[in-house]
XYZ file of C-alpha atoms in Angstrom:
661
model
C -33.694 6.803 -29.825
C -32.400 8.345 -26.825
C -28.899 9.431 -26.319
C -27.768 6.291 -24.219
C -29.047 4.029 -27.013
C -27.414 6.342 -29.919
C -24.144 5.801 -28.047
C -24.470 2.147 -27.575
C -25.449 1.857 -31.358
C -22.171 3.915 -32.324
C -19.915 1.845 -30.089
C -21.140 -1.514 -31.643
C -21.191 -0.210 -35.326
C -18.705 -2.233 -37.308
C -15.873 -0.262 -38.556
C -16.514 -0.908 -42.272
C -20.343 -0.894 -43.301
C -20.739 -1.638 -46.751
C -23.943 0.120 -48.187
C -25.961 -2.447 -50.326
C -27.676 -1.373 -53.490
C -30.791 -3.399 -52.396
C -31.044 -2.424 -48.641
C -30.240 1.125 -47.720
C -27.418 1.603 -45.511
C -29.365 2.552 -42.262
C -30.662 -0.864 -42.347
C -27.403 -2.564 -42.999
C -26.055 -0.529 -39.680
C -29.091 -1.500 -37.780
C -28.435 -5.159 -38.676
C -24.891 -5.143 -38.004
C -25.033 -3.329 -34.702
C -27.939 -5.573 -33.709
C -25.579 -8.614 -34.340
C -22.629 -6.864 -32.281
C -25.135 -6.473 -29.303
C -26.339 -9.522 -29.175
C -22.958 -11.285 -29.597
C -21.353 -8.937 -26.857
C -24.043 -9.960 -24.488
C -23.652 -13.548 -24.950
C -19.856 -13.545 -24.731
C -20.088 -11.312 -21.362
C -22.578 -12.710 -19.004
C -21.713 -9.930 -16.263
C -23.777 -7.461 -18.831
C -27.365 -6.945 -17.816
C -29.958 -7.925 -20.402
C -30.052 -4.345 -21.732
C -27.850 -4.964 -24.723
C -30.028 -8.152 -25.478
C -33.017 -6.450 -25.641
C -31.652 -3.399 -27.683
C -30.461 -5.739 -30.052
C -33.397 -7.591 -30.377
C -35.335 -4.358 -30.994
C -32.800 -3.643 -33.915
C -33.068 -7.019 -35.313
C -36.830 -6.663 -35.388
C -36.687 -3.035 -36.995
C -33.858 -4.171 -39.519
C -36.026 -7.297 -40.534
C -39.064 -5.309 -40.795
C -37.523 -2.602 -43.027
C -36.031 -5.427 -45.205
C -39.355 -7.324 -45.479
C -41.229 -3.940 -46.406
C -38.255 -2.891 -48.971
C -38.820 -6.072 -50.732
C -42.427 -5.951 -50.802
C -42.514 -2.721 -52.010
C -40.162 -3.531 -54.652
C -42.056 -6.812 -55.552
C -45.203 -4.758 -55.907
C -43.391 -2.038 -58.233
C -42.034 -4.940 -60.130
C -45.188 -6.953 -60.604
C -46.878 -3.737 -62.286
C -43.855 -2.420 -64.267
C -42.886 -3.409 -67.594
C -40.486 -6.259 -67.564
C -36.885 -4.929 -67.519
C -35.019 -4.770 -70.921
C -32.718 -7.553 -71.998
C -29.222 -6.714 -73.764
C -28.447 -8.563 -76.806
C -25.238 -8.698 -79.084
C -27.446 -10.148 -82.089
C -29.482 -8.642 -84.724
C -31.592 -9.761 -87.459
C -31.952 -13.155 -88.596
C -29.669 -14.383 -85.537
C -32.126 -13.244 -83.130
C -34.929 -15.235 -84.877
C -32.568 -18.387 -84.617
C -31.686 -17.927 -80.875
C -34.622 -19.743 -79.023
C -33.884 -17.704 -75.874
C -34.543 -14.395 -77.289
C -37.113 -15.678 -80.164
C -40.717 -14.050 -79.942
C -41.733 -15.229 -83.265
C -44.528 -12.819 -84.459
C -44.698 -11.518 -80.885
C -41.950 -8.711 -81.702
C -43.525 -5.210 -81.645
C -42.870 -3.005 -84.362
C -40.328 -0.713 -82.535
C -38.508 -3.551 -81.523
C -38.398 -4.815 -85.162
C -36.819 -1.774 -86.079
C -34.297 -1.707 -83.127
C -33.199 -5.306 -83.910
C -33.631 -5.037 -87.802
C -36.222 -7.716 -88.087
C -38.571 -5.614 -89.944
C -39.410 -7.454 -93.283
C -38.119 -10.696 -91.797
C -41.521 -11.355 -90.083
C -45.203 -11.174 -91.372
C -46.461 -7.709 -90.565
C -48.865 -8.726 -87.961
C -48.002 -8.632 -84.314
C -49.078 -11.479 -82.269
C -49.149 -11.035 -78.425
C -47.967 -13.697 -76.149
C -51.419 -14.661 -75.115
C -52.463 -15.074 -78.684
C -49.630 -17.157 -79.376
C -50.058 -19.452 -76.423
C -53.630 -19.965 -77.537
C -52.495 -20.678 -80.903
C -50.130 -23.403 -79.883
C -52.550 -25.133 -77.328
C -55.222 -25.173 -80.189
C -52.520 -27.019 -82.334
C -51.646 -29.515 -79.663
C -55.430 -30.190 -79.153
C -55.778 -30.744 -82.851
C -53.046 -33.264 -82.565
C -54.665 -35.212 -79.749
C -57.960 -35.327 -81.856
C -56.292 -36.348 -85.093
C -54.181 -39.083 -83.398
C -57.118 -40.851 -81.416
C -56.924 -44.569 -82.146
C -53.119 -44.802 -82.744
C -50.884 -46.565 -80.361
C -49.826 -45.055 -77.239
C -46.069 -45.014 -78.286
C -46.966 -43.347 -81.446
C -49.230 -40.418 -80.032
C -46.784 -40.007 -77.237
C -43.753 -39.328 -79.598
C -46.173 -36.884 -81.703
C -46.814 -34.972 -78.684
C -43.191 -34.814 -77.530
C -42.263 -33.818 -81.161
C -44.755 -30.579 -81.154
C -43.306 -29.817 -77.743
C -39.766 -30.171 -78.843
C -40.361 -27.972 -81.981
C -41.642 -25.357 -79.635
C -38.615 -25.667 -77.057
C -36.363 -25.284 -80.155
C -37.931 -22.079 -81.509
C -39.107 -20.233 -78.577
C -38.159 -21.042 -75.132
C -40.367 -18.294 -73.487
C -43.383 -19.675 -74.825
C -42.471 -23.196 -74.322
C -41.977 -22.898 -70.635
C -45.230 -20.790 -70.061
C -47.087 -23.573 -71.524
C -45.355 -26.184 -69.373
C -45.934 -24.343 -66.324
C -49.628 -23.798 -67.004
C -50.244 -27.193 -68.120
C -47.759 -29.372 -65.990
C -50.105 -32.025 -65.237
C -50.807 -32.627 -68.858
C -47.333 -32.285 -69.990
C -44.970 -33.645 -67.303
C -45.851 -37.299 -68.675
C -44.465 -36.228 -72.142
C -41.351 -34.578 -71.266
C -40.465 -36.509 -68.335
C -41.568 -40.213 -67.227
C -43.117 -42.254 -69.044
C -42.501 -40.760 -72.623
C -38.914 -39.643 -71.839
C -37.814 -43.282 -71.849
C -39.530 -43.744 -75.144
C -37.598 -40.964 -76.445
C -34.363 -42.058 -75.008
C -34.677 -45.096 -76.819
C -35.168 -43.697 -79.996
C -32.851 -40.541 -79.460
C -30.327 -41.150 -82.417
C -33.279 -40.932 -84.661
C -35.175 -38.073 -83.227
C -31.987 -36.134 -82.899
C -32.271 -32.775 -84.761
C -30.099 -29.847 -82.814
C -27.808 -30.392 -79.605
C -28.938 -29.521 -76.389
C -26.660 -29.619 -73.343
C -23.134 -30.786 -73.340
C -21.484 -34.160 -74.031
C -18.097 -34.918 -72.383
C -16.824 -38.293 -73.637
C -13.895 -40.741 -72.638
C -11.975 -39.051 -75.784
C -11.996 -35.667 -74.172
C -9.921 -36.859 -71.065
C -7.382 -33.890 -70.213
C -9.589 -31.335 -72.140
C -12.722 -30.856 -69.807
C -11.347 -27.884 -67.931
C -11.111 -25.861 -71.315
C -14.134 -27.713 -72.718
C -16.491 -26.096 -69.972
C -15.785 -22.734 -71.234
C -17.589 -23.714 -74.386
C -20.837 -23.269 -72.608
C -22.169 -20.026 -73.777
C -24.035 -19.173 -70.329
C -21.928 -17.127 -67.806
C -23.540 -18.678 -64.928
C -24.952 -22.029 -64.511
C -27.249 -23.187 -61.194
C -28.146 -26.395 -61.775
C -26.674 -29.317 -63.861
C -28.208 -32.691 -64.204
C -25.622 -35.366 -65.295
C -26.047 -39.090 -66.541
C -23.870 -41.711 -68.133
C -26.620 -43.369 -69.691
C -25.810 -46.697 -67.947
C -29.470 -47.396 -66.296
C -31.952 -45.334 -68.119
C -35.177 -45.789 -65.992
C -35.841 -49.653 -66.131
C -34.532 -49.873 -69.698
C -30.674 -50.482 -69.053
C -27.678 -49.192 -71.006
C -28.773 -46.783 -73.552
C -25.583 -44.942 -73.778
C -25.265 -41.382 -75.287
C -29.089 -41.616 -75.847
C -29.749 -41.115 -72.190
C -29.131 -37.521 -72.587
C -32.897 -37.157 -72.861
C -33.150 -37.738 -68.892
C -31.072 -34.663 -68.356
C -32.891 -32.648 -70.597
C -36.244 -33.606 -69.265
C -35.259 -33.313 -65.407
C -34.182 -29.733 -66.020
C -37.518 -28.830 -67.638
C -39.179 -29.949 -64.622
C -36.677 -27.899 -62.676
C -37.649 -24.731 -64.584
C -41.385 -25.626 -64.508
C -41.796 -26.769 -60.816
C -38.760 -24.708 -59.167
C -38.605 -21.696 -61.421
C -35.016 -22.328 -62.318
C -33.943 -19.933 -65.032
C -33.574 -21.914 -68.133
C -30.503 -19.889 -69.076
C -28.860 -21.081 -65.936
C -29.230 -24.835 -66.533
C -26.958 -27.603 -67.990
C -27.941 -31.028 -69.284
C -24.789 -33.087 -69.345
C -24.080 -36.489 -71.173
C -21.095 -38.349 -69.709
C -20.304 -40.798 -72.543
C -17.829 -43.386 -71.535
C -18.926 -46.070 -74.261
C -21.979 -48.731 -74.119
C -22.238 -52.366 -73.475
C -25.709 -52.233 -75.255
C -24.438 -54.505 -78.529
C -27.492 -53.292 -80.416
C -26.587 -49.656 -80.170
C -22.983 -50.472 -81.172
C -24.216 -51.888 -84.401
C -26.820 -49.231 -85.010
C -25.763 -47.001 -87.968
C -27.551 -44.031 -86.458
C -25.969 -44.309 -82.996
C -24.465 -40.636 -82.199
C -22.231 -41.997 -79.217
C -18.871 -43.493 -78.643
C -18.635 -47.026 -80.340
C -16.667 -48.824 -77.764
C -17.426 -50.915 -74.416
C -17.948 -48.729 -71.388
C -14.796 -47.699 -69.420
C -14.432 -49.358 -65.859
C -12.592 -49.239 -62.826
C -10.126 -46.211 -62.011
C -10.095 -45.340 -65.787
C -13.885 -44.565 -65.346
C -13.707 -42.546 -62.182
C -10.973 -40.634 -63.710
C -13.353 -39.139 -66.332
C -15.928 -38.318 -63.526
C -13.549 -36.728 -61.257
C -12.158 -34.529 -64.229
C -15.664 -33.402 -65.027
C -16.569 -32.699 -61.367
C -13.385 -30.401 -60.932
C -14.000 -28.782 -64.200
C -17.595 -27.754 -63.206
C -16.657 -26.528 -59.845
C -13.656 -24.403 -61.234
C -16.152 -22.491 -63.471
C -19.492 -22.683 -61.530
C -18.427 -23.280 -57.711
C -21.908 -22.979 -56.538
C -23.660 -24.894 -59.193
C -25.906 -27.958 -57.763
C -25.063 -31.246 -59.561
C -27.953 -33.945 -59.944
C -26.533 -37.453 -60.716
C -29.209 -39.228 -62.678
C -29.584 -43.049 -64.069
C -26.067 -44.275 -63.135
C -25.850 -48.084 -62.734
C -25.988 -49.166 -58.944
C -22.172 -49.589 -58.391
C -21.342 -46.078 -59.809
C -24.216 -44.540 -58.420
C -23.113 -45.446 -54.812
C -19.681 -45.003 -55.471
C -19.876 -41.423 -57.077
C -22.206 -40.491 -54.401
C -19.895 -41.127 -51.472
C -16.921 -39.983 -53.571
C -18.275 -36.321 -54.151
C -21.047 -35.629 -51.447
C -18.424 -34.197 -48.957
C -16.644 -32.222 -51.548
C -19.398 -30.815 -53.628
C -22.978 -29.559 -53.609
C -24.485 -32.607 -55.239
C -27.019 -35.481 -54.722
C -28.104 -38.557 -56.605
C -31.874 -38.359 -57.495
C -32.229 -42.103 -57.966
C -30.875 -42.937 -54.416
C -31.876 -40.006 -52.612
C -34.831 -38.321 -54.450
C -36.482 -41.574 -54.887
C -35.926 -42.439 -51.055
C -37.494 -39.182 -50.159
C -40.763 -39.410 -51.785
C -40.967 -43.126 -50.982
C -40.211 -42.055 -47.299
C -43.032 -39.358 -47.621
C -45.655 -41.939 -48.712
C -44.517 -44.625 -46.229
C -45.134 -42.022 -43.439
C -48.528 -41.222 -45.196
C -49.540 -44.692 -45.032
C -48.945 -44.768 -41.349
C -51.216 -41.454 -41.019
C -53.763 -43.385 -43.225
C -53.968 -45.959 -40.543
C -54.797 -43.666 -38.205
C -51.701 -43.946 -36.116
C -48.914 -41.417 -35.053
C -45.782 -41.046 -37.209
C -43.871 -42.703 -34.366
C -45.498 -45.991 -35.399
C -43.541 -46.028 -38.436
C -40.922 -47.626 -36.444
C -43.358 -50.538 -36.195
C -44.010 -51.048 -39.618
C -43.168 -54.238 -41.690
C -41.988 -53.269 -45.034
C -41.097 -55.550 -48.055
C -38.797 -53.817 -50.695
C -38.437 -55.983 -53.812
C -35.652 -54.619 -55.619
C -31.942 -53.942 -54.404
C -30.763 -51.556 -56.866
C -29.686 -48.059 -56.134
C -33.351 -46.833 -55.669
C -34.339 -49.780 -53.407
C -31.355 -49.470 -51.355
C -31.749 -45.577 -51.023
C -35.391 -46.058 -49.906
C -34.291 -48.389 -46.856
C -31.456 -46.392 -45.963
C -33.640 -43.150 -45.703
C -36.362 -45.289 -43.897
C -33.710 -46.474 -41.366
C -32.662 -42.999 -40.705
C -36.032 -41.871 -40.109
C -36.508 -44.998 -37.564
C -33.375 -44.267 -35.898
C -34.686 -40.292 -35.459
C -37.799 -41.510 -33.964
C -36.510 -44.424 -31.885
C -32.945 -43.697 -31.196
C -29.697 -45.955 -31.865
C -31.583 -49.007 -30.470
C -34.024 -48.802 -33.451
C -34.928 -52.490 -34.917
C -36.741 -51.882 -38.189
C -38.868 -54.464 -39.816
C -37.482 -54.431 -43.213
C -37.275 -57.330 -45.599
C -35.273 -56.751 -48.849
C -35.708 -58.912 -51.866
C -33.847 -59.272 -55.195
C -33.849 -61.696 -58.107
C -32.714 -64.420 -55.870
C -34.964 -64.000 -53.361
C -34.913 -62.912 -49.763
C -31.485 -61.238 -48.705
C -29.960 -62.627 -45.648
C -26.496 -62.620 -43.882
C -26.107 -66.160 -45.298
C -25.916 -65.213 -48.819
C -22.487 -65.734 -50.577
C -21.064 -62.689 -52.458
C -23.364 -60.462 -50.421
C -23.395 -56.912 -51.718
C -21.782 -54.570 -49.324
C -24.553 -51.739 -50.021
C -27.288 -54.258 -49.101
C -25.587 -55.943 -46.161
C -27.239 -53.364 -43.392
C -30.698 -54.745 -44.473
C -29.871 -58.466 -44.626
C -31.673 -60.548 -42.111
C -29.981 -62.866 -39.837
C -31.088 -66.533 -39.610
C -32.368 -65.742 -35.955
C -34.410 -62.873 -37.011
C -36.347 -65.056 -39.637
C -36.456 -68.594 -38.800
C -39.464 -67.940 -36.523
C -41.357 -66.818 -39.636
C -40.411 -70.191 -41.413
C -38.240 -68.078 -43.904
C -34.251 -68.737 -44.991
C -31.834 -67.328 -47.542
C -33.632 -66.804 -50.962
C -37.185 -67.504 -49.820
C -39.628 -66.178 -52.736
C -41.483 -63.081 -52.789
C -44.608 -64.973 -52.073
C -43.320 -67.072 -49.301
C -42.364 -63.510 -47.534
C -45.540 -61.786 -48.218
C -47.516 -64.626 -46.987
C -45.418 -65.269 -43.587
C -44.433 -61.539 -42.829
C -47.745 -60.196 -43.639
C -46.483 -56.538 -44.118
C -47.894 -53.210 -43.934
C -46.076 -52.206 -46.968
C -45.181 -53.883 -50.209
C -42.875 -51.760 -52.290
C -41.267 -52.382 -55.594
C -38.364 -50.690 -57.357
C -37.387 -53.887 -59.350
C -37.917 -52.795 -62.759
C -39.791 -56.210 -63.488
C -43.193 -55.473 -64.973
C -46.027 -57.528 -63.253
C -43.933 -59.259 -60.625
C -46.661 -58.251 -57.860
C -49.031 -60.810 -59.653
C -52.440 -61.862 -58.643
C -51.063 -64.522 -56.108
C -48.816 -61.808 -54.267
C -51.435 -59.068 -54.490
C -54.076 -61.473 -52.842
C -51.652 -62.540 -50.253
C -51.535 -58.574 -49.258
C -55.262 -58.994 -48.113
C -53.682 -60.899 -44.994
C -51.637 -57.965 -44.220
C -51.503 -56.847 -40.582
C -52.295 -53.680 -41.452
C -55.963 -52.299 -41.499
C -55.081 -50.220 -44.586
C -51.928 -51.737 -46.499
C -49.987 -50.115 -48.976
C -48.564 -51.185 -52.211
C -46.119 -49.003 -54.150
C -45.274 -50.189 -57.656
C -42.757 -47.600 -58.267
C -40.822 -48.855 -61.230
C -40.334 -46.798 -64.502
C -41.525 -46.571 -67.154
C -45.377 -47.867 -67.027
C -44.503 -51.297 -68.812
C -42.025 -51.826 -65.790
C -44.404 -51.383 -62.982
C -44.560 -54.101 -60.859
C -48.620 -54.076 -61.027
C -51.151 -51.518 -62.441
C -53.462 -49.783 -60.209
C -56.412 -51.652 -61.468
C -54.760 -55.176 -60.546
C -53.903 -53.953 -57.148
C -57.255 -52.922 -56.108
C -58.947 -55.813 -57.949
C -56.855 -58.457 -56.081
C -55.517 -56.944 -52.859
C -58.916 -55.207 -52.046
C -60.585 -51.877 -52.016
C -58.936 -50.907 -48.425
C -55.431 -50.529 -49.711
C -53.346 -47.405 -50.516
C -51.713 -47.443 -53.803
C -48.739 -45.510 -55.207
C -46.807 -45.966 -58.405
C -43.611 -44.423 -60.167
C -45.796 -43.755 -63.490
C -49.169 -42.307 -63.801
C -52.395 -44.491 -63.584
C -55.883 -43.507 -63.922
C -57.780 -43.622 -60.547
C -59.874 -46.769 -60.322
C -63.715 -46.823 -60.284
C -64.469 -49.290 -57.450
C -68.449 -49.036 -57.995
C -70.995 -47.293 -55.509
C -69.296 -43.948 -56.091
C -66.054 -45.181 -54.541
C -62.717 -44.224 -56.051
C -59.514 -45.863 -55.684
C -57.064 -43.358 -55.700
C -53.628 -43.548 -57.493
C -50.782 -41.753 -55.890
C -47.905 -41.195 -58.421
C -44.867 -41.397 -56.053
C -43.106 -39.243 -58.658
C -39.588 -37.592 -57.724
C -40.549 -34.400 -59.183
C -42.287 -33.731 -55.993
C -38.896 -33.458 -54.185
C -35.882 -33.006 -56.647
C -36.766 -29.556 -57.814
C -37.134 -28.378 -53.843
C -33.979 -30.033 -52.998
C -32.165 -28.261 -55.904
C -33.954 -24.854 -55.138
C -33.398 -25.019 -51.547
C -29.935 -25.854 -51.861
C -29.273 -23.275 -54.355
C -30.819 -20.590 -52.341
C -29.204 -21.275 -49.110
C -25.814 -21.476 -50.910
C -25.378 -24.775 -49.206
C -21.626 -26.107 -49.518
C -22.911 -29.658 -49.588
C -26.335 -31.336 -49.316
C -26.660 -33.295 -45.963
C -29.004 -36.278 -44.858
C -30.829 -33.741 -42.559
C -31.682 -31.549 -45.620
C -33.266 -34.466 -47.536
C -34.987 -35.760 -44.613
C -36.542 -32.281 -44.061
C -37.701 -32.471 -47.661
C -39.194 -35.654 -47.201
C -41.016 -34.673 -43.819
C -42.244 -31.666 -45.580
C -43.853 -33.405 -48.255
C -45.369 -36.195 -45.995
C -46.933 -33.337 -43.994
C -48.325 -31.503 -47.160
C -51.680 -33.255 -47.286
C -54.678 -32.947 -44.712
C -55.913 -35.761 -42.583
C -58.991 -35.801 -44.646
C -57.370 -36.415 -47.835
C -54.884 -38.987 -46.142
C -57.921 -40.935 -44.930
C -59.303 -41.040 -48.503
C -56.046 -42.766 -49.692
C -54.506 -39.526 -51.270
C -50.909 -39.623 -50.156
C -49.389 -36.837 -52.653
C -50.884 -33.460 -53.751
C -51.782 -32.739 -57.324
C -49.255 -32.061 -59.925
C -51.006 -28.850 -60.712
C -49.807 -27.216 -57.591
C -46.098 -28.487 -58.280
C -44.783 -24.689 -57.593
C -46.366 -24.433 -54.370
C -45.211 -27.701 -53.274
C -41.592 -27.067 -54.497
C -41.494 -23.674 -52.691
C -42.466 -25.502 -49.409
C -39.938 -28.352 -49.858
C -37.366 -25.759 -51.035
C -37.826 -23.647 -47.773
C -37.558 -26.660 -45.668
C -34.428 -27.783 -47.249
C -32.954 -24.298 -47.204
C -33.846 -24.106 -43.131
C -32.082 -27.465 -42.571
C -29.072 -26.317 -44.438
C -29.023 -23.167 -41.907
C -29.666 -25.441 -39.054
C -26.603 -27.851 -40.014
C -24.546 -24.643 -40.775
C -23.670 -25.400 -44.395
C -25.583 -22.513 -46.011
C -23.473 -19.642 -47.124
C -26.194 -17.581 -48.551
C -27.241 -16.779 -51.984
C -26.878 -13.120 -54.033
C -27.049 -10.544 -51.468
C -28.966 -12.587 -48.806
C -26.442 -13.908 -46.268
C -26.489 -16.854 -43.938
C -27.351 -14.489 -41.075
C -30.304 -13.102 -42.900
C -31.441 -16.461 -43.767
C -31.242 -17.803 -40.197
C -33.340 -14.899 -38.854
C -36.399 -15.714 -41.275
C -39.531 -17.164 -40.047
C -41.123 -20.085 -41.875
C -43.403 -18.187 -43.746
C -40.752 -15.488 -44.839
C -38.583 -18.535 -45.928
C -41.369 -19.725 -48.206
C -41.859 -16.154 -49.553
C -38.226 -15.805 -50.165
C -38.109 -19.130 -52.193
C -41.410 -18.082 -54.290
C -39.792 -14.657 -54.944
C -36.710 -16.283 -56.444
C -38.572 -18.522 -58.948
C -38.214 -17.403 -62.554
C -41.253 -17.058 -64.832
C -41.691 -16.549 -68.513
C -42.293 -13.342 -70.028
C -41.184 -11.576 -73.069
C -38.484 -8.999 -71.922
C -37.864 -5.988 -74.229
C -34.577 -6.378 -76.146
C -32.102 -3.950 -76.863
C -29.265 -4.337 -79.093
C -25.583 -3.571 -77.771
C -22.405 -3.945 -80.279
């Protein structure tokens, strides 16, 4: 650096440079000076371009130095022994703590340090050997339960995984990450619905926190009962609409537990920093109220302001202790799903997965169907889409689809959406029209040329509209019957799409086999729950696309966390959907494959999370995370952002334990 450059460098050095533990002071100085140079040039047009050029050089030098330092540290950490973990327990207390317990994996020196010698069999079994041993037990269970009902087998698989979870969390999450395709249907949909239905009988030990109507006025102190000092991710439900199963009250806690397990497996959220929450405000399920094993409040659900005051108090308590935690609302009945989303989304970093996560995955699939037709994405504005189900998920899909159309066509967009509920086609003529559905209600002038009217049936709408897409979020199993599916053969699309997205499997609008049999082999098929691919004969395969929220919500949560977003904006959600939609190659799309394999869920989450992070920066809601501030985030390239997200994913290994009194 010549004398003039040094002088300029000193001139614009900020008065107080804090030397970071992670970035040497010279890099901090370079970074800060570059910022001042660029800012000074921008604010004073009379200066020549010299400042800007020098500032640009400094930016590049600083960024290169930071990147090199981080890469070198990653290389060191990848080959070094995992860092020690300080524990304040000894002896049997360690063995009874699933976070620290290694079962027979404690080395002899560690057994001596922690007072474990004699409390375990003498042989030390490595982590890899424990892994193999568990998988052999699991495969043996599969073999021994052959021929039994699906429900019996699914619950048996859930039990063996849950026992491991209760005993050894590190091994549990390693097993889950490595076998996510096999185990996701057990810990998540569809088995989680069965678990929730039977949760009071399956309950063995508490997991998560329970806030009830009886705790009003106590939540601000209760929140400090949770032992973790830091929480990054919270999933909360009130149990009022669990999947398509209705009001399950306190038994709905299985949903937050399952969702957060997916967060750990897919997004690498540290499991010590997650919190499943049940908000128990009663239940209107008479069967549960009369069940002697039911573990929740035996009272009707709170309503109105009384209900909202409970949710308000919880949100304030969480924000007071963990102001940067992301809160995901899950399986609230429609009126409260929309109410709480609008009430909190501008105040807290939160989102509703049923409304926004489902919508994002559906939108990615809808954009994929446009590509499958060989059309540009801009043609999405011309797609005729029939949505069956006017609940929170169905309306969420239409709202996000409308935003996408408006983005493509501007404010004059005229989307061709048709919304159907249990009373038929929704129009502006409907008495007591739900305000949430009103933006998608058709006027008489829009449909009279089609021969449709208020309340027209599903089969009438499909026959007369000839939609490009038929999408179900109704929760009514089999509503896409043979007649409806055959009517889709007359679609105006060369490659019509059918999405049977309701969960669990028994509530799916149709099966994959039924769709390909009746609607034809040239369709694109998506579902909420897993189905096997369909053998169409002659070497042809009907691909099943599981339009599962797990493609998006882990990335939305992780990207929001790492950006330090104050709130989660619509553009952040749109960015997530567009990222997922572009993930597949044109060749895959032409074969009818809209979504990637669950096996690569961590790579998918990294890209989605990076897209969300970049959108948060662009929307100016990012405040940074840890020692990485918003300025540094804003100067990361796309590839650097993806790597940054990957570097912040937790991975399960046994850390050495050191006792401290």
